[in-house]
Amino acid sequence: MGNASRPFRRIAYFLCLLSVLLLTEGKKPVKPKCPAWCTCTKDNALCENARSIPRSVPPDVISLSFVRSAFTKIPEGSFLLTPSLQLLLFTSNTFDVISDDAFMGLPHLEYLDLRGNAFNCDCKLKWLVEWLGSTNATVEDIYCESPPEYKKRKINSLSSKEFDCIITEFEVFQSLPYQSLSVDTFSYMNDEHVVIAQPFTGKCIFLEWDHVEVMFRNYDNITGTSTVVCKPIVIESQLYVIVAQLFGGSHIYKRDIFANKFIKIQDIEILKIRKPNDIETFRIAEDWYFVVADSSKAGFTTVYKWNGNGFYSHQSLHAWYRDTDVEFLEIAGKPHLILSSSSQRPVIYQWNKGTNEFVKRFDIQDMEDAYAVKHFKVKEDVYICLTRFIGDSKVMKWGGSAFLDLQRMPSRGSMVFQPLQIRNYQYAILGSDYSFTQVYYWDAEKAKFVKFQELNIQAPRSFIHVSIDKRDFLFASSFKGTTLIYKHVRVDLSA
């Protein structure tokens, strides 16, 4: 139990004792007898091979000893009925658990001997370390038997800071009854919003946080045809949404705050954008841009620039390459784009200040058929997650002149490998059309990802982190099932 619940447990114990006193009021008190497996004198009790903590030891006993006990747990509040104890001795016992507040209610305790006991110094023992640091009782040196890194260390010398007892996990919070492709989040009008692309209904669904019902709710939508990406961008407090569609062209909408609805303000040229697959927004200096990755045989991956009234075509990067993903990132302080394609290795472009355009630098070697590339940073180091539908997905690290292999993850039917940072936790989520989605956690000591959790999501296509009201959520789109919202929770193993 956590520290916050201790006062309530103490109240419960005192109420229990009070009820016993009330039930026995007016009756002749019965002096507790010594248990059969203990030897009792007026002030002392010695229990060998005891089956449990005795509840019938005379309350005026000041010394209680346990030797080679048959029980393996000391429950909380075990000695509330022996408040006079001054000496409490445990010798040659094997305890699996010493519960939180096991020694509560011993105001006169002067000496505790826990020698000869094999202690597993894990999170369940953290409270004992804290108690040893605060008690006035004399406690002889006791030692850890496990884990290996603590073996033979004095428990008395340990600090509670040495116990990493906080873990995290994702638990299902809310289910949305529709399929989806892209999921994105944006800040607008002092609040966080989510927009989801629904390919089969052709809608962009906008969600906001209901502070009363404590859940996400739909508040608006943009209706189109075969919508694959709904990408928000806020420029000078004005919200725009780029809606990419497989049929009927792609368009740009503006949020009209007076009419409280979205209004179409611009069409995207259909001769260049024939089969959009991904959109990335970014800012270089004072200028806003977005880039559309086009996956058709005759399309062009194209960069568009904001001119104050709308977006115009700024640069065509790729023709005939069937790009499936585009990622904006900074490497050594310089803007870059990485284009993924089904017909070649991922290509890296760097921004040229002189021409105000992107210039091709090099390919990422040994990574054919990479469906998507997403980046993350750990301190100042830049990493990328590369997704492959068949074969191994990869994590690579920037080495100064090229990206170098760091780690491979077996993947089958994967179309998304998304790194996410939630507060101080760095994750990477590898989706699959044929098996469970794998969540990996970044191990700072090993400098790589380790398996963390499995999620059951049907054909996931994108993941996004949303932070609202001091809560953290993971949105998971699903091409074949329901869109899921997970809550990121922290669990204290020492509780």
Coordinates of C-alpha atoms in Angstrom, one line a residue:
M1 CA 0.0 0.0 0.0
G2 CA 1.2 3.5 -0.7
N3 CA 2.0 6.1 1.9
A4 CA -1.2 8.0 1.3
S5 CA -3.3 5.0 2.6
R6 CA -1.3 4.5 5.8
P7 CA -3.4 7.0 7.9
F8 CA -6.6 5.1 6.8
R9 CA -5.1 1.7 7.8
R10 CA -4.1 3.1 11.2
I11 CA -7.7 4.4 11.7
A12 CA -9.0 1.0 10.7
Y13 CA -6.7 -0.8 13.2
F14 CA -7.7 1.6 16.1
L15 CA -11.4 1.2 15.3
C16 CA -10.9 -2.6 15.4
L17 CA -9.3 -2.4 18.8
L18 CA -12.0 0.0 20.0
S19 CA -14.7 -2.4 18.9
V20 CA -13.0 -5.2 20.9
L21 CA -13.0 -3.0 24.0
L22 CA -16.6 -2.1 23.6
L23 CA -17.7 -5.8 23.1
T24 CA -15.8 -6.8 26.3
E25 CA -16.9 -3.9 28.4
G26 CA -18.3 -5.0 31.7
K27 CA -17.0 -8.5 31.3
K28 CA -14.2 -10.1 33.3
P29 CA -11.0 -9.8 31.3
V30 CA -9.5 -13.0 30.1
K31 CA -5.7 -13.0 30.2
P32 CA -4.3 -14.2 26.8
K33 CA -2.6 -17.6 26.9
C34 CA 0.8 -18.4 25.5
P35 CA 0.5 -20.3 22.2
A36 CA 1.4 -24.0 22.2
W37 CA 4.6 -23.5 20.1
C38 CA 5.9 -20.6 22.4
T39 CA 7.5 -20.6 25.8
C40 CA 6.3 -17.6 27.9
T41 CA 7.4 -16.1 31.2
K42 CA 6.1 -13.0 32.8
D43 CA 8.0 -10.7 30.5
N44 CA 9.4 -12.9 27.7
A45 CA 8.1 -15.2 24.9
L46 CA 10.2 -17.5 22.8
C47 CA 8.6 -19.1 19.7
E48 CA 10.4 -21.9 17.8
N49 CA 9.0 -23.3 14.6
A50 CA 6.0 -21.0 14.9
R51 CA 3.3 -21.4 12.3
S52 CA 2.3 -17.8 12.4
I53 CA 2.6 -14.5 14.4
P54 CA 0.8 -15.3 17.7
R55 CA -2.1 -13.1 18.5
S56 CA -2.5 -14.4 22.1
V57 CA 0.8 -13.3 23.6
P58 CA 0.2 -11.5 26.9
P59 CA 0.2 -7.8 26.1
D60 CA 2.7 -7.0 28.8
V61 CA 5.4 -9.1 27.2
I62 CA 8.5 -6.9 26.6
S63 CA 10.6 -9.5 24.7
L64 CA 9.5 -11.7 21.8
S65 CA 11.8 -14.0 19.9
F66 CA 11.2 -16.1 16.8
V67 CA 13.6 -18.9 15.8
R68 CA 13.3 -21.0 12.6
S69 CA 9.7 -19.9 12.0
A70 CA 7.5 -21.9 9.7
F71 CA 5.8 -18.8 8.3
T72 CA 7.2 -16.7 5.5
K73 CA 5.3 -13.5 5.8
I74 CA 5.1 -10.8 8.5
P75 CA 1.8 -9.1 7.8
E76 CA 1.2 -5.4 8.5
G77 CA 0.2 -4.5 12.0
S78 CA 1.4 -7.9 13.3
F79 CA 2.3 -6.5 16.7
L80 CA -0.6 -4.1 17.4
L81 CA -1.7 -6.3 20.3
T82 CA 1.7 -6.3 22.0
P83 CA 2.4 -2.6 22.4
S84 CA 4.8 -3.1 25.3
L85 CA 7.4 -4.9 23.2
Q86 CA 10.9 -3.5 23.7
L87 CA 12.9 -6.3 22.1
L88 CA 11.8 -8.1 19.0
L89 CA 14.1 -10.9 17.7
F90 CA 13.9 -12.9 14.4
T91 CA 16.7 -15.5 14.1
S92 CA 17.3 -18.0 11.2
N93 CA 14.0 -17.4 9.5
T94 CA 13.1 -17.3 5.8
F95 CA 10.7 -14.5 5.0
D96 CA 9.4 -13.9 1.5
V97 CA 7.5 -10.8 2.5
I98 CA 7.8 -8.2 5.3
S99 CA 4.7 -6.1 4.7
D100 CA 4.6 -2.4 4.8
D101 CA 3.9 -1.2 8.4
A102 CA 4.7 -4.7 9.8
F103 CA 6.2 -3.1 12.9
M104 CA 3.6 -0.4 13.4
G105 CA 2.3 0.2 16.9
L106 CA 5.5 -0.5 18.8
P107 CA 6.2 2.8 20.5
H108 CA 8.6 1.2 23.1
L109 CA 10.6 -0.9 20.7
E110 CA 14.3 -0.5 21.5
Y111 CA 15.9 -3.4 19.7
L112 CA 15.2 -5.4 16.5
D113 CA 17.6 -8.5 15.5
L114 CA 17.0 -9.6 12.1
R115 CA 20.2 -11.5 11.7
G116 CA 20.4 -14.9 10.0
N117 CA 17.6 -14.1 7.6
A118 CA 18.0 -14.2 3.8
F119 CA 16.6 -10.9 2.5
N120 CA 15.7 -10.2 -1.1
C121 CA 16.4 -6.5 -1.4
D122 CA 13.9 -5.6 -4.1
C123 CA 11.2 -3.0 -4.2
K124 CA 9.1 -4.8 -1.6
L125 CA 11.8 -4.1 1.0
K126 CA 12.1 -0.4 0.2
W127 CA 9.8 0.5 3.0
L128 CA 12.1 -1.4 5.5
V129 CA 15.1 0.6 4.3
E130 CA 13.1 3.8 4.9
W131 CA 11.9 2.6 8.3
L132 CA 15.4 1.7 9.4
G133 CA 16.4 5.2 8.6
S134 CA 13.7 6.7 10.8
T135 CA 13.3 4.4 13.8
N136 CA 14.9 5.0 17.2
A137 CA 15.2 1.3 17.8
T138 CA 18.7 -0.3 17.6
V139 CA 18.9 -2.7 14.7
E140 CA 21.9 -4.8 14.2
D141 CA 23.5 -5.1 10.8
I142 CA 21.5 -7.2 8.3
Y143 CA 22.5 -8.2 4.8
C144 CA 21.0 -8.7 1.4
E145 CA 21.1 -12.2 -0.1
S146 CA 19.8 -11.1 -3.4
P147 CA 19.6 -9.7 -6.1
P148 CA 23.3 -10.2 -7.1
E149 CA 24.1 -6.5 -7.3
Y150 CA 23.1 -6.1 -3.6
K151 CA 24.4 -9.5 -2.3
K152 CA 26.2 -9.1 1.1
R153 CA 25.4 -5.4 1.3
K154 CA 24.2 -4.0 4.6
I155 CA 20.5 -3.2 4.4
N156 CA 21.1 -0.5 7.0
S157 CA 23.4 1.2 4.5
L158 CA 21.1 1.2 1.6
S159 CA 19.2 4.3 0.5
S160 CA 15.6 4.3 -0.8
K161 CA 16.9 6.2 -3.8
E162 CA 18.7 3.0 -4.9
F163 CA 15.4 1.2 -5.5
D164 CA 14.0 1.9 -9.0
C165 CA 10.5 0.9 -8.1
I166 CA 8.4 2.9 -10.5
I167 CA 7.4 1.2 -13.7
T168 CA 5.0 2.3 -16.4
E169 CA 2.4 0.5 -18.6
F170 CA -0.2 1.3 -21.2
E171 CA -3.8 0.3 -20.3
V172 CA -6.9 0.7 -22.5
F173 CA -8.8 3.9 -21.6
Q174 CA -11.3 4.5 -24.4
S175 CA -12.3 2.8 -27.6
L176 CA -13.6 4.7 -30.7
P177 CA -15.9 2.6 -32.9
Y178 CA -14.3 3.3 -36.3
Q179 CA -11.2 2.5 -38.4
S180 CA -8.5 5.1 -38.9
L181 CA -5.2 5.8 -40.6
S182 CA -3.5 8.9 -39.4
V183 CA -3.8 10.4 -35.9
D184 CA -2.4 13.8 -35.1
T185 CA -2.5 16.2 -32.2
F186 CA -2.4 20.0 -32.1
S187 CA -2.7 22.9 -29.6
Y188 CA -5.3 25.5 -30.5
M189 CA -7.3 28.1 -28.4
N190 CA -5.4 27.1 -25.2
D191 CA -6.4 23.5 -25.5
E192 CA -5.2 20.2 -26.9
H193 CA -7.0 18.6 -29.8
V194 CA -6.8 15.3 -31.8
V195 CA -7.7 14.8 -35.5
I196 CA -8.2 11.3 -36.9
A197 CA -8.4 10.4 -40.6
Q198 CA -11.1 7.8 -41.4
P199 CA -10.5 6.3 -44.8
F200 CA -13.8 4.5 -45.3
T201 CA -16.1 7.3 -44.3
G202 CA -13.8 9.9 -45.8
K203 CA -13.9 12.1 -42.7
C204 CA -11.4 14.0 -40.5
I205 CA -12.8 13.6 -37.0
F206 CA -11.8 16.2 -34.4
L207 CA -11.8 15.3 -30.7
E208 CA -11.4 17.4 -27.6
W209 CA -11.1 16.5 -23.9
D210 CA -14.3 16.6 -21.9
H211 CA -13.2 17.9 -18.5
V212 CA -16.5 16.9 -16.9
E213 CA -17.0 13.4 -18.3
V214 CA -13.2 12.8 -18.3
M215 CA -13.0 11.3 -21.8
F216 CA -12.4 12.4 -25.4
R217 CA -15.4 13.5 -27.4
N218 CA -16.1 14.4 -31.1
Y219 CA -16.8 18.1 -31.7
D220 CA -16.5 18.5 -35.5
N221 CA -15.5 16.8 -38.7
I222 CA -14.5 17.5 -42.3
T223 CA -16.2 15.3 -44.8
G224 CA -14.4 14.2 -47.9
T225 CA -13.6 11.0 -50.0
S226 CA -11.1 8.3 -49.1
T227 CA -9.3 10.5 -46.6
V228 CA -5.8 9.2 -45.7
V229 CA -4.2 12.1 -43.8
C230 CA -5.6 15.0 -41.9
K231 CA -2.6 17.3 -41.0
P232 CA -3.2 20.3 -38.8
I233 CA -1.0 23.4 -38.8
V234 CA -1.4 26.5 -36.7
I235 CA 0.0 29.7 -38.2
E236 CA -0.3 33.0 -36.2
S237 CA -3.2 31.5 -34.1
Q238 CA -5.1 30.4 -37.2
L239 CA -5.8 26.7 -37.6
Y240 CA -5.4 25.1 -41.1
V241 CA -5.9 21.4 -41.9
I242 CA -4.4 19.8 -45.0
V243 CA -6.7 16.9 -46.0
A244 CA -5.1 14.3 -48.3
Q245 CA -7.4 12.1 -50.3
L246 CA -6.9 9.2 -52.7
F247 CA -9.8 10.4 -54.9
G248 CA -11.3 13.8 -55.5
G249 CA -8.1 15.7 -54.9
S250 CA -6.6 17.0 -51.7
H251 CA -7.6 20.3 -50.1
I252 CA -6.7 22.8 -47.4
Y253 CA -9.3 24.0 -44.9
K254 CA -9.4 26.9 -42.5
R255 CA -11.1 27.0 -39.1
D256 CA -13.6 29.9 -39.1
I257 CA -14.0 30.8 -35.4
F258 CA -17.0 33.0 -36.1
A259 CA -19.0 30.4 -38.1
N260 CA -17.5 27.7 -35.8
K261 CA -16.7 25.4 -38.7
F262 CA -14.1 24.5 -41.3
I263 CA -14.1 26.2 -44.7
K264 CA -12.2 25.0 -47.7
I265 CA -9.8 27.7 -48.9
Q266 CA -7.5 25.9 -51.4
D267 CA -7.1 22.9 -53.6
I268 CA -3.8 21.1 -54.0
E269 CA -2.7 20.6 -57.6
I270 CA -3.8 17.2 -58.7
L271 CA -1.1 16.8 -61.4
K272 CA 1.6 16.6 -58.8
I273 CA -0.2 15.0 -55.9
R274 CA -2.0 12.0 -57.3
K275 CA -1.8 9.4 -54.4
P276 CA -0.7 11.1 -51.2
N277 CA 0.5 8.8 -48.4
D278 CA 2.0 11.1 -45.8
I279 CA 2.2 14.8 -44.8
E280 CA 4.8 16.5 -42.7
T281 CA 4.6 20.2 -41.5
F282 CA 7.7 22.2 -40.4
R283 CA 9.1 25.6 -40.0
I284 CA 12.5 26.9 -41.2
A285 CA 13.5 30.3 -39.9
E286 CA 10.2 32.3 -40.1
D287 CA 8.6 30.4 -42.9
W288 CA 6.1 27.6 -42.7
Y289 CA 6.0 24.6 -45.0
F290 CA 4.4 21.2 -45.5
V291 CA 5.5 18.4 -47.7
V292 CA 3.4 15.6 -49.2
A293 CA 4.9 12.2 -50.0
D294 CA 3.2 10.9 -53.2
S295 CA 3.2 7.2 -53.7
S296 CA 1.8 7.1 -57.3
K297 CA 3.9 6.1 -60.3
A298 CA 3.4 9.6 -61.9
G299 CA 3.3 11.8 -58.9
F300 CA 5.8 14.2 -57.3
T301 CA 6.7 14.5 -53.6
T302 CA 6.3 18.2 -53.2
V303 CA 7.1 20.9 -50.7
Y304 CA 4.6 23.7 -50.2
K305 CA 5.3 27.1 -48.6
W306 CA 3.0 29.6 -46.8
N307 CA 2.9 33.0 -48.5
G308 CA 0.6 34.8 -46.0
N309 CA -2.7 33.9 -47.9
G310 CA -2.2 30.3 -48.8
F311 CA 0.3 27.6 -49.7
Y312 CA 2.0 27.4 -53.0
S313 CA 4.2 24.8 -54.6
H314 CA 7.8 25.5 -53.6
Q315 CA 9.9 22.5 -54.7
S316 CA 9.3 19.1 -56.2
L317 CA 11.7 16.6 -54.7
H318 CA 10.9 13.3 -56.3
A319 CA 9.3 12.1 -59.4
W320 CA 8.4 8.5 -60.2
Y321 CA 9.7 7.1 -57.0
R322 CA 6.5 6.2 -55.2
D323 CA 7.3 7.7 -51.8
T324 CA 5.5 6.3 -48.9
D325 CA 6.7 8.5 -46.0
V326 CA 8.4 11.8 -45.3
E327 CA 10.1 12.9 -42.0
F328 CA 11.5 16.3 -41.1
L329 CA 14.3 16.5 -38.6
E330 CA 17.4 18.5 -37.7
I331 CA 20.9 16.9 -37.9
A332 CA 23.8 19.0 -36.5
G333 CA 21.4 22.0 -36.3
K334 CA 20.5 21.8 -40.0
P335 CA 17.0 21.0 -41.5
H336 CA 16.7 17.7 -43.3
L337 CA 14.1 15.5 -44.9
I338 CA 14.1 11.7 -45.2
L339 CA 12.0 10.2 -47.9
S340 CA 11.0 6.5 -47.8
S341 CA 10.1 4.7 -50.9
S342 CA 9.0 1.3 -52.1
S343 CA 11.4 1.5 -55.0
Q344 CA 14.7 2.6 -53.4
R345 CA 16.5 3.1 -50.2
P346 CA 15.5 6.0 -47.9
V347 CA 17.0 9.3 -49.3
I348 CA 18.2 12.2 -47.1
Y349 CA 17.9 15.8 -48.2
Q350 CA 19.5 18.8 -46.6
W351 CA 18.2 22.4 -46.6
N352 CA 20.4 24.8 -48.6
K353 CA 20.2 28.4 -47.2
G354 CA 21.5 29.9 -50.4
T355 CA 18.8 28.5 -52.6
N356 CA 16.1 28.0 -49.9
E357 CA 15.6 24.5 -51.2
F358 CA 16.4 20.9 -50.2
V359 CA 19.4 19.2 -51.8
K360 CA 19.9 15.4 -52.0
R361 CA 22.8 14.2 -49.9
F362 CA 22.9 10.4 -49.7
D363 CA 20.9 7.2 -49.3
I364 CA 20.6 5.1 -46.1
Q365 CA 22.5 2.0 -47.0
D366 CA 21.3 -1.6 -46.7
M367 CA 17.7 -0.6 -46.0
E368 CA 15.7 -1.4 -49.1
D369 CA 11.9 -1.5 -48.8
A370 CA 11.8 0.8 -45.8
Y371 CA 8.2 1.8 -45.6
A372 CA 8.7 4.7 -43.2
V373 CA 11.4 6.5 -41.2
K374 CA 10.8 8.3 -37.9
H375 CA 13.3 10.0 -35.7
F376 CA 13.9 10.7 -32.0
K377 CA 16.6 12.2 -29.8
V378 CA 18.3 11.0 -26.6
K379 CA 20.1 14.0 -25.2
E380 CA 22.0 15.4 -28.3
D381 CA 22.2 12.1 -30.2
V382 CA 19.9 11.6 -33.2
Y383 CA 18.3 8.2 -33.9
I384 CA 15.9 6.9 -36.5
C385 CA 13.4 4.0 -36.5
L386 CA 13.0 2.4 -39.9
T387 CA 9.9 0.3 -40.7
R388 CA 9.9 -2.8 -42.9
F389 CA 6.8 -4.8 -43.8
I390 CA 8.9 -7.9 -44.3
G391 CA 12.3 -8.5 -42.7
D392 CA 13.9 -6.6 -39.8
S393 CA 13.0 -3.1 -38.8
K394 CA 15.9 -1.1 -37.5
V395 CA 17.1 1.5 -35.1
M396 CA 20.0 3.6 -36.4
K397 CA 22.2 6.3 -34.9
W398 CA 23.7 9.3 -36.5
G399 CA 27.5 8.9 -36.5
G400 CA 28.6 12.3 -37.8
S401 CA 28.5 11.5 -41.5
A402 CA 26.0 8.6 -41.9
F403 CA 23.4 6.7 -39.9
L404 CA 24.9 3.5 -38.4
D405 CA 23.1 0.3 -37.4
L406 CA 22.3 0.1 -33.7
Q407 CA 19.5 -2.5 -33.3
R408 CA 17.3 -4.8 -35.3
M409 CA 13.7 -5.8 -34.4
P410 CA 12.0 -8.7 -36.1
S411 CA 8.9 -7.5 -37.9
R412 CA 6.3 -9.1 -40.0
G413 CA 3.5 -7.1 -41.5
S414 CA 4.8 -3.8 -39.9
M415 CA 3.8 -0.5 -41.4
V416 CA 4.6 1.7 -38.4
F417 CA 7.6 1.9 -36.0
Q418 CA 7.0 5.1 -34.1
P419 CA 9.3 6.5 -31.4
L420 CA 7.5 8.4 -28.7
Q421 CA 8.6 10.4 -25.6
I422 CA 6.2 10.5 -22.7
R423 CA 7.6 12.7 -20.0
N424 CA 11.0 11.2 -19.2
Y425 CA 10.2 7.8 -20.8
Q426 CA 11.4 7.1 -24.4
Y427 CA 9.4 4.4 -26.2
A428 CA 9.3 2.9 -29.7
I429 CA 6.2 1.1 -30.9
L430 CA 6.4 -1.5 -33.6
G431 CA 3.0 -2.3 -35.1
S432 CA 2.1 -5.5 -37.0
D433 CA -0.8 -6.6 -39.2
Y434 CA -0.3 -10.3 -38.2
S435 CA 0.7 -10.3 -34.5
F436 CA 0.8 -8.2 -31.4
T437 CA 2.1 -4.7 -31.4
Q438 CA 5.4 -4.5 -29.6
V439 CA 6.2 -1.6 -27.2
Y440 CA 9.9 -1.1 -26.6
Y441 CA 11.4 1.0 -23.8
W442 CA 14.8 2.8 -24.1
D443 CA 17.3 1.4 -21.6
A444 CA 19.7 4.3 -20.9
E445 CA 22.4 2.0 -19.5
K446 CA 22.4 -0.4 -22.5
A447 CA 21.7 2.5 -24.9
K448 CA 19.2 0.5 -26.8
F449 CA 15.5 -0.5 -26.7
V450 CA 14.3 -3.5 -24.6
K451 CA 10.9 -5.2 -24.9
F452 CA 8.4 -3.7 -22.6
Q453 CA 4.7 -4.5 -23.4
E454 CA 2.5 -6.1 -26.0
L455 CA -0.7 -4.4 -27.3
N456 CA -3.5 -6.0 -29.2
I457 CA -4.3 -3.7 -32.1
Q458 CA -5.7 -4.7 -35.4
A459 CA -3.6 -3.4 -38.3
P460 CA -2.1 -0.3 -36.6
R461 CA -1.0 2.6 -38.8
S462 CA 0.0 5.4 -36.5
F463 CA 0.6 6.3 -32.9
I464 CA 0.6 9.7 -31.2
H465 CA 1.1 10.9 -27.6
V466 CA -1.5 13.3 -26.2
S467 CA -1.0 15.1 -22.8
I468 CA -4.1 16.6 -21.2
D469 CA -4.9 17.5 -17.6
K470 CA -1.7 16.0 -16.3
R471 CA -2.7 12.7 -18.0
D472 CA -0.8 11.0 -20.8
F473 CA -2.5 9.1 -23.5
L474 CA -1.5 7.0 -26.5
F475 CA -3.7 7.1 -29.6
A476 CA -3.5 4.0 -31.8
S477 CA -5.1 4.0 -35.2
S478 CA -6.4 0.8 -36.7
F479 CA -7.1 0.1 -40.4
K480 CA -9.2 -2.9 -39.7
G481 CA -10.6 -2.5 -36.1
T482 CA -11.5 0.1 -33.6
T483 CA -9.3 3.1 -32.8
L484 CA -7.9 2.7 -29.3
I485 CA -6.8 5.2 -26.6
Y486 CA -4.4 3.9 -24.0
K487 CA -3.6 5.7 -20.7
H488 CA 0.1 5.8 -19.7
V489 CA 0.2 4.9 -16.0
R490 CA 2.9 4.7 -13.4
V491 CA 3.0 1.8 -11.0
D492 CA 4.9 1.8 -7.7
L493 CA 6.2 -1.7 -7.1
S494 CA 7.2 -0.8 -3.5
A495 CA 3.5 -0.2 -2.6

